[in-house]
Amino acid sequence: MPKRFTTKYGGGGHNSSLLIIAVPSEDSFIQYCVNGILNMPPHHISRFSDNTLHNIADIFNLKLINLHHENVQNEHIEFYKSTMWAKLFLPTPLVDRGFFRKIINRLGRIGKHCIKIPPNAYGHTAVAIYKIK
């Protein structure tokens, strides 16, 4: 999060002002996404862990009111299952064009049906709500 933006808008409001940000969550399944073009710059320049979102409050003198993770959305169910299938067999670098990755991804067309989504699985977006002190 650019410091200039946060300083200008996060610290310049009234006592009742809120700062709401929605960011890609590094604590969700997308941390394991390999070769995901929409999970790379320029679409996602940064990723934010829960720890980072908590630290933003301290750095910019804000109070974190709520940190909400979306559930895995219906349109991301296949993406989640494919990602977690591949994670079972291979490391998860940002880019992997190797032969074994291609084989695992092909086998995942069938294997992903064995992947269950836990009820507490995070979707790829986190929303942090801060109150300006």
C-alpha positions as MATLAB code, in Angstrom:
seq = 'MPKRFTTKYGGGGHNSSLLIIAVPSEDSFIQYCVNGILNMPPHHISRFSDNTLHNIADIFNLKLINLHHENVQNEHIEFYKSTMWAKLFLPTPLVDRGFFRKIINRLGRIGKHCIKIPPNAYGHTAVAIYKIK';
ca = [
       0.000    0.000    0.000;
       1.607    3.283   -1.027;
       2.625    5.287    2.029;
       1.637    8.584    0.409;
      -1.967    7.396   -0.104;
      -2.316    5.999    3.398;
      -0.803    9.082    5.003;
      -3.032   11.426    3.011;
      -6.310    9.547    3.323;
      -5.718    7.406    6.386;
      -4.609   10.186    8.687;
      -6.438   13.204    7.352;
     -10.033   12.333    8.130;
     -12.367   12.990   10.998;
     -12.532   10.767   14.062;
     -15.436    8.828   12.562;
     -13.691    8.184    9.244;
     -13.072    4.646    8.051;
     -10.468    3.324    5.665;
     -11.609    0.150    3.906;
      -9.210   -1.801    1.738;
      -9.691   -5.061   -0.160;
      -6.527   -6.869   -1.156;
      -5.316  -10.264   -2.390;
      -4.783  -12.408    0.702;
      -1.473  -14.184    1.043;
      -3.123  -16.321    3.724;
      -5.550  -17.800    1.192;
      -5.116  -20.567   -1.345;
      -3.701  -18.141   -3.919;
      -0.368  -18.269   -2.102;
      -0.027  -21.697   -3.753;
      -1.083  -20.592   -7.232;
       1.563  -21.377   -9.855;
       1.560  -19.802  -13.332;
      -1.521  -17.748  -12.467;
      -1.165  -14.742  -14.744;
      -3.874  -12.824  -12.863;
      -1.970  -13.390   -9.626;
       1.142  -11.647  -10.957;
       2.044   -8.023  -11.645;
       0.574   -5.800  -12.868;
      -2.790   -7.285  -11.782;
      -1.564   -8.174   -8.274;
       1.518   -6.126   -7.517;
       1.483   -7.028   -3.847;
      -0.040   -9.647   -1.616;
      -1.040   -9.021    1.951;
      -0.877  -11.448    4.864;
      -3.057  -10.974    7.927;
       0.087   -9.950    9.780;
       0.702   -7.174    7.242;
      -2.857   -5.907    7.568;
      -2.476   -5.802   11.355;
       0.844   -3.949   11.050;
      -0.679   -1.314    8.760;
      -2.781   -0.198   11.728;
       0.310    0.332   13.880;
       2.367    1.998   11.165;
      -0.319    4.513   10.188;
      -1.920    5.061   13.606;
      -5.179    3.349   12.669;
      -7.371    0.961   14.614;
      -8.177   -2.300   12.850;
     -11.903   -2.796   13.395;
     -12.455   -5.896   11.288;
     -10.481   -8.228    9.072;
     -12.737  -10.315    6.865;
     -11.761  -13.085    4.479;
     -14.227  -13.962    1.778;
     -15.179  -17.600    1.394;
     -14.086  -19.481   -1.706;
     -16.526  -18.122   -4.273;
     -18.451  -20.459   -6.581;
     -16.548  -19.179   -9.604;
     -13.247  -20.098   -7.884;
     -14.092  -23.642   -6.759;
     -12.368  -25.329   -9.725;
      -9.411  -22.944   -9.383;
      -9.123  -23.794   -5.666;
      -9.273  -27.546   -6.298;
      -6.737  -27.435   -9.146;
      -4.357  -25.313   -7.089;
      -4.567  -27.547   -4.032;
      -4.253  -30.698   -6.172;
      -0.970  -29.515   -7.672;
       0.294  -28.419   -4.230;
       0.038  -32.041   -3.057;
       2.786  -33.084   -5.473;
       4.966  -30.100   -6.340;
       6.473  -26.993   -4.758;
       4.653  -23.726   -5.416;
       6.911  -21.158   -7.066;
       5.285  -18.229   -8.841;
       6.257  -19.663  -12.255;
       6.933  -23.278  -13.218;
       6.967  -24.337  -16.863;
       8.475  -27.734  -16.159;
       7.430  -31.091  -17.544;
       6.223  -32.489  -14.201;
       4.014  -29.437  -13.621;
       2.318  -30.091  -16.960;
       1.768  -33.759  -16.098;
       0.350  -32.971  -12.640;
      -1.943  -30.311  -14.099;
      -3.253  -32.802  -16.681;
      -3.827  -35.458  -14.037;
      -5.552  -32.796  -11.966;
      -8.442  -32.725  -14.406;
      -9.507  -35.963  -12.748;
      -7.698  -35.707   -9.408;
      -9.149  -32.336   -8.417;
     -12.493  -34.053   -7.858;
     -10.910  -35.715   -4.800;
     -10.113  -32.317   -3.272;
     -12.582  -31.136   -0.650;
     -12.874  -27.490    0.320;
     -12.778  -27.076    4.105;
     -15.533  -24.848    5.508;
     -12.921  -22.434    6.872;
     -10.958  -22.093    3.606;
     -10.252  -18.486    2.686;
     -11.156  -17.104   -0.709;
      -8.559  -14.912   -2.342;
      -9.693  -11.518   -1.002;
      -9.274  -10.011    2.445;
     -11.100   -6.838    3.479;
      -9.651   -4.739    6.289;
     -11.666   -1.978    7.934;
      -9.716    0.620    9.876;
     -10.919    3.488   12.028;
      -8.868    6.633   11.900;
      -7.621    7.455   15.394;
];
